[in-house]
Short mmCIF file of N, CA and C in Angstrom, two decimals:
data_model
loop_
_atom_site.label_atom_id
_atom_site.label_comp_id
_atom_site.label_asym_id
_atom_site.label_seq_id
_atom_site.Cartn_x
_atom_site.Cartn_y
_atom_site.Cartn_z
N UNK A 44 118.84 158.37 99.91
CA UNK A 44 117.66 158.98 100.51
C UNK A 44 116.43 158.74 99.63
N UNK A 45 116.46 158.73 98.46
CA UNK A 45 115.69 158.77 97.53
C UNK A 45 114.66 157.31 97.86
N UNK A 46 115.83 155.76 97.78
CA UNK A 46 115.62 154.94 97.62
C UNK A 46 114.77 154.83 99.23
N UNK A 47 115.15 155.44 99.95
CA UNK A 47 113.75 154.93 101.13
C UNK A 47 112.97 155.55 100.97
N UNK A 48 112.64 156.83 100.28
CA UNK A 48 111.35 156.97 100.36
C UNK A 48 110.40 156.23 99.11
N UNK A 49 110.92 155.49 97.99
CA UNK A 49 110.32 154.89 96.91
C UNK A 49 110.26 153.71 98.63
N UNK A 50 110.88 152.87 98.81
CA UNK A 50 110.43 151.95 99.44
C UNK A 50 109.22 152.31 100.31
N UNK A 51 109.34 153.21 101.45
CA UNK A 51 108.36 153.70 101.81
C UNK A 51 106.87 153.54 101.48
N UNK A 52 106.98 153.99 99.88
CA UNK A 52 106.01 154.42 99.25
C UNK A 52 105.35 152.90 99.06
N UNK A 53 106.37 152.29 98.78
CA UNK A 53 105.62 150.81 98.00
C UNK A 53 105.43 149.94 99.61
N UNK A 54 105.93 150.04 100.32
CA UNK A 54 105.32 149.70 101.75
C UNK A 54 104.25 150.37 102.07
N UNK A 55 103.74 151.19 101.89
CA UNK A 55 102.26 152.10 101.88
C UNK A 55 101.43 151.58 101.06
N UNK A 56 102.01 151.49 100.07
CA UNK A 56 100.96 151.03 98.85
C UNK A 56 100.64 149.47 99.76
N UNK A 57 101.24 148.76 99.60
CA UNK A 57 101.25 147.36 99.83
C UNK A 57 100.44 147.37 101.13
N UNK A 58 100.47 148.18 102.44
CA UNK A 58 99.87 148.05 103.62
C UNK A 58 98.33 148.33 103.16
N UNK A 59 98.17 149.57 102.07
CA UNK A 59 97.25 149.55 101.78
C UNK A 59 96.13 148.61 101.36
N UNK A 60 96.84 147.87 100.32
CA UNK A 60 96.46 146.73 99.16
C UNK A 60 96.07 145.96 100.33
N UNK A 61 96.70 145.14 101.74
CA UNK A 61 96.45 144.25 102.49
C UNK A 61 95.02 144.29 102.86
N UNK A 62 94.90 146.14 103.61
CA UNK A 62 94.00 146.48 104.22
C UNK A 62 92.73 146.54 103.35
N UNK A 63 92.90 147.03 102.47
CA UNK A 63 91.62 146.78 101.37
C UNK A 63 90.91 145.23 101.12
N UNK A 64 91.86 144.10 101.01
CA UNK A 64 91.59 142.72 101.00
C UNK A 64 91.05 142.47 101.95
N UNK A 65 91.79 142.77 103.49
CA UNK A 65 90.66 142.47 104.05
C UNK A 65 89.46 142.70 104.55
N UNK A 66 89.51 143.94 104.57
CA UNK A 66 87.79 144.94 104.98
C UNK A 66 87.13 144.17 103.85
N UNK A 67 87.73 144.20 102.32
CA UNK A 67 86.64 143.36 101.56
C UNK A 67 86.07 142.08 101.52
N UNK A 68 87.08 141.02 102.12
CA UNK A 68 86.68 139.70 102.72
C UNK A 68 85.84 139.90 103.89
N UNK A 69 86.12 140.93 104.66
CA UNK A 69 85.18 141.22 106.04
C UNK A 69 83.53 141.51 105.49
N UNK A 70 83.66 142.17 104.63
CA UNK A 70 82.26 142.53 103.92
C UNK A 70 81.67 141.59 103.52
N UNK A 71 82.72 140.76 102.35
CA UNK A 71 82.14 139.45 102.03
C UNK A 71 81.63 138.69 102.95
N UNK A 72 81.98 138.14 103.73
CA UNK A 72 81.64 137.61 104.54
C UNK A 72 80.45 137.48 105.93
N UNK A 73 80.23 138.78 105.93
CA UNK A 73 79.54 139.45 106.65
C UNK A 73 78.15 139.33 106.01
N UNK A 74 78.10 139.96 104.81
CA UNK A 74 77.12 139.70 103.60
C UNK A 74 76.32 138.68 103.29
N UNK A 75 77.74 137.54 103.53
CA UNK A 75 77.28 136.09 103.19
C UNK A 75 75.91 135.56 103.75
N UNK A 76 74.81 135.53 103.39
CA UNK A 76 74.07 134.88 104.28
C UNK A 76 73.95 133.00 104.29
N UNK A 77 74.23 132.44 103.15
CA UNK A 77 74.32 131.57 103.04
C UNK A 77 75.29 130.37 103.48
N UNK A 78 76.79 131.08 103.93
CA UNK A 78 77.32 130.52 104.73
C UNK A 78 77.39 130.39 106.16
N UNK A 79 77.35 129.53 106.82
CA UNK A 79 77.13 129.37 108.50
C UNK A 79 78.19 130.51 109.25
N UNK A 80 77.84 130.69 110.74
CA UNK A 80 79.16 131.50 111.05
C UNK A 80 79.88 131.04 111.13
N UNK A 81 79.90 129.77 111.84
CA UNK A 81 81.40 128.87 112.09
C UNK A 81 82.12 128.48 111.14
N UNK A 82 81.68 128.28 109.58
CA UNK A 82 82.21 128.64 108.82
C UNK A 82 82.87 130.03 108.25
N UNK A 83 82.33 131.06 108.24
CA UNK A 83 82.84 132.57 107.98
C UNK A 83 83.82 132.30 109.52
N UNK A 84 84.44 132.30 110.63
CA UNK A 84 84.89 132.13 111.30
C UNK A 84 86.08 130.93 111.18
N UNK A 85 86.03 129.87 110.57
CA UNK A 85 86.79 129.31 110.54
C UNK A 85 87.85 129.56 109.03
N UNK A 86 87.05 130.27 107.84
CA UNK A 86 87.88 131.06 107.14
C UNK A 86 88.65 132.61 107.50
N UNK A 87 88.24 132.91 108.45
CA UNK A 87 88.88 133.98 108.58
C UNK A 87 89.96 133.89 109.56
N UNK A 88 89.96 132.67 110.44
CA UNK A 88 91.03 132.69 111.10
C UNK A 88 92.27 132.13 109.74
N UNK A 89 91.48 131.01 109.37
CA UNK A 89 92.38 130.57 107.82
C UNK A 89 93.04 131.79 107.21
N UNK A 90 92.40 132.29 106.88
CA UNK A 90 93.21 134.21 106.34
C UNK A 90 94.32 134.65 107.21
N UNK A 91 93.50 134.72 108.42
CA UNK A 91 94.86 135.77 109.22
C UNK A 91 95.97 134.83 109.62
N UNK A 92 95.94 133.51 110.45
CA UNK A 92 96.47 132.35 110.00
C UNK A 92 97.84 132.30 108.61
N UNK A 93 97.17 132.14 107.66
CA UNK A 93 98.12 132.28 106.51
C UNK A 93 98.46 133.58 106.37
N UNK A 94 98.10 134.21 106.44
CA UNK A 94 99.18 136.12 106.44
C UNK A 94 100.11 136.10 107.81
N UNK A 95 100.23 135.55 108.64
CA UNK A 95 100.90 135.38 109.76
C UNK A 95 102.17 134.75 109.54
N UNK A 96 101.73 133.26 108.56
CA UNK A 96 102.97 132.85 108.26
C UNK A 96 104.03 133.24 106.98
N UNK A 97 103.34 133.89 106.07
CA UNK A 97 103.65 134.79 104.90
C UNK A 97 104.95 135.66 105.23
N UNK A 98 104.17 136.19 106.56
CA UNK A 98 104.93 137.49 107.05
C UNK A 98 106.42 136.85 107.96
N UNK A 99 106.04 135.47 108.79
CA UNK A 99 107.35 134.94 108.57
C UNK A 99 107.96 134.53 107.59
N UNK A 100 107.73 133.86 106.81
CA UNK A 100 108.63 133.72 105.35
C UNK A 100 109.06 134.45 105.21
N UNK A 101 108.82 135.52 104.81
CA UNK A 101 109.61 136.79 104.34
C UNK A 101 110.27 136.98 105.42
N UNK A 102 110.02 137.62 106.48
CA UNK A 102 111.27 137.84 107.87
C UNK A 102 112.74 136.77 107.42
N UNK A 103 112.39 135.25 107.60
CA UNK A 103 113.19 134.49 107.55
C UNK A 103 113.99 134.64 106.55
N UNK A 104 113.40 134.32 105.14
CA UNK A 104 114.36 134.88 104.08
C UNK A 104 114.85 136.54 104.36
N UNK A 105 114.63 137.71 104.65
CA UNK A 105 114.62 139.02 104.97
C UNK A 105 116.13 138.45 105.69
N UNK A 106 116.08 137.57 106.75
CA UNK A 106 117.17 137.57 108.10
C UNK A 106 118.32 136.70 107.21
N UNK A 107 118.14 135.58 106.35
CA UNK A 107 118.63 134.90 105.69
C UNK A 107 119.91 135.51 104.87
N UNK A 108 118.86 136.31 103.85
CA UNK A 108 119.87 137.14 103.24
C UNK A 108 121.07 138.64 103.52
N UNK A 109 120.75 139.02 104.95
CA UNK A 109 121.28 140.52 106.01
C UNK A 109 122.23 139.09 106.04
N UNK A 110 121.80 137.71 106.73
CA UNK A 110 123.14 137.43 107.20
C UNK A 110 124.07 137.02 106.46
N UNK A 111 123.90 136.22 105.13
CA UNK A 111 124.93 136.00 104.03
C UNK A 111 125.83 137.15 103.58
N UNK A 112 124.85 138.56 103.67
CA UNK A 112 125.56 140.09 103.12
C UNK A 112 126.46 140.04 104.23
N UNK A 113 126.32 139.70 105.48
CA UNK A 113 127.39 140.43 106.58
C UNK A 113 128.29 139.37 106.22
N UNK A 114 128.29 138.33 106.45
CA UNK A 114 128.80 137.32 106.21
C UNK A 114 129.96 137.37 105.15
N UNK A 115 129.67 138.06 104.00
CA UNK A 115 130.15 138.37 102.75
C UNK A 115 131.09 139.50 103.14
N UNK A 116 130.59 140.54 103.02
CA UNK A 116 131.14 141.63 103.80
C UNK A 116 132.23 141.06 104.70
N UNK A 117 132.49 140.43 105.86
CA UNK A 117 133.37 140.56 106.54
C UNK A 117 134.63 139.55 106.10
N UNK A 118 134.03 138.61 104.86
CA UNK A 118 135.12 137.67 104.24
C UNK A 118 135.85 138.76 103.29
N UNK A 119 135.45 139.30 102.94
CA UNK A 119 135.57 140.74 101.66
C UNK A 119 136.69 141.48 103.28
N UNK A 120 136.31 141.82 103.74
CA UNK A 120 137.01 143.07 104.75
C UNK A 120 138.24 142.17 105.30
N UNK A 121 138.32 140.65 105.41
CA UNK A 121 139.60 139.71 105.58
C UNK A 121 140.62 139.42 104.81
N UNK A 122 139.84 139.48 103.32
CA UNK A 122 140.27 138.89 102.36
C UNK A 122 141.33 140.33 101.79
N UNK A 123 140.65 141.43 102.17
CA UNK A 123 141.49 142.86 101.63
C UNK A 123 142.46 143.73 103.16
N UNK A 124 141.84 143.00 104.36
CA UNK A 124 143.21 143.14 105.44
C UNK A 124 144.59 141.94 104.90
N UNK A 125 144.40 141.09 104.73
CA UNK A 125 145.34 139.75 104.73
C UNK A 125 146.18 140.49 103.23
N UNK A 126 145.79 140.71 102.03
CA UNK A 126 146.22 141.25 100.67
C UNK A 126 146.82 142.48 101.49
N UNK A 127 146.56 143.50 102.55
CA UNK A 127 147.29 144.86 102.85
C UNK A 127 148.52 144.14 103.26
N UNK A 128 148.40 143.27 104.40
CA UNK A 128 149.52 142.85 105.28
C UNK A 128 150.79 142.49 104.27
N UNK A 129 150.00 141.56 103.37
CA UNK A 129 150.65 141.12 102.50
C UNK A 129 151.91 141.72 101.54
N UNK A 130 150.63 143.31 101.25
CA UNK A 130 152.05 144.21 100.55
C UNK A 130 152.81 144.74 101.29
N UNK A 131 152.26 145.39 102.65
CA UNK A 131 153.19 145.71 103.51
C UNK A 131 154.69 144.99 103.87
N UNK A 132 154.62 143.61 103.98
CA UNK A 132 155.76 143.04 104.38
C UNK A 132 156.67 143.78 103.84
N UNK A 133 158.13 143.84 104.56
CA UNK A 133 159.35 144.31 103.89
C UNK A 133 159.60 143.06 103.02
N UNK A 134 159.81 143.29 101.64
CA UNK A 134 160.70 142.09 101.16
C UNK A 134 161.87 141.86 101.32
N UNK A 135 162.33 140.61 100.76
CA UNK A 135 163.58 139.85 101.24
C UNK A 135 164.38 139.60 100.04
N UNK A 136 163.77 140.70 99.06
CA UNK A 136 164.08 140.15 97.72
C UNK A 136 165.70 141.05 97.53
N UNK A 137 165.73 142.25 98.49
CA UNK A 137 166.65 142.82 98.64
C UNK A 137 166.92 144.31 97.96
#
């Protein structure tokens, strides 16, 4: 219980940290008088753009590694049914 709410927390923090970056690039930018709009426009799609694919990376690795754990897990849950069966047999040793 503990450990989701520290995660929680650092998922808050972190949503935060995002949201701060960008209102402050929004400012920047906004500010800018010296850059054209279609430029301030063509960086900001560049921004959200690259945080889009960020956020897949992580998913992918995120899905990557759930499936190696199950994966693991159920060779682990075969590997210790097959060892039960195993002692179970009656022996023949007499």
């Amino acid at each position: 219980m503990t450990n989701r709410n520290e995660n929680a927390l650092i998922l808050m923090l972190n949503g935060a940290g995002v949201a701060v970056a960008y209102a402050l690039l929004t400012i920047s930018l906004y500010l800018s008088t010296d850059v054209p709009l279609a430029t301030k426009g063509y960086w900001g799609m560049g921004i959200v753009l690259l945080t889009l694919s960020l956020i897949n990376v992580v998913k992918y690795r995120f899905d990557a590694r759930s499936a190696e754990d199950r994966i693991n897990r159920i060779e682990e849950a075969r590997n210790e049914k097959l060892l039960e069966d195993v002692l179970n047999e009656p022996s023949s040793d007499g």
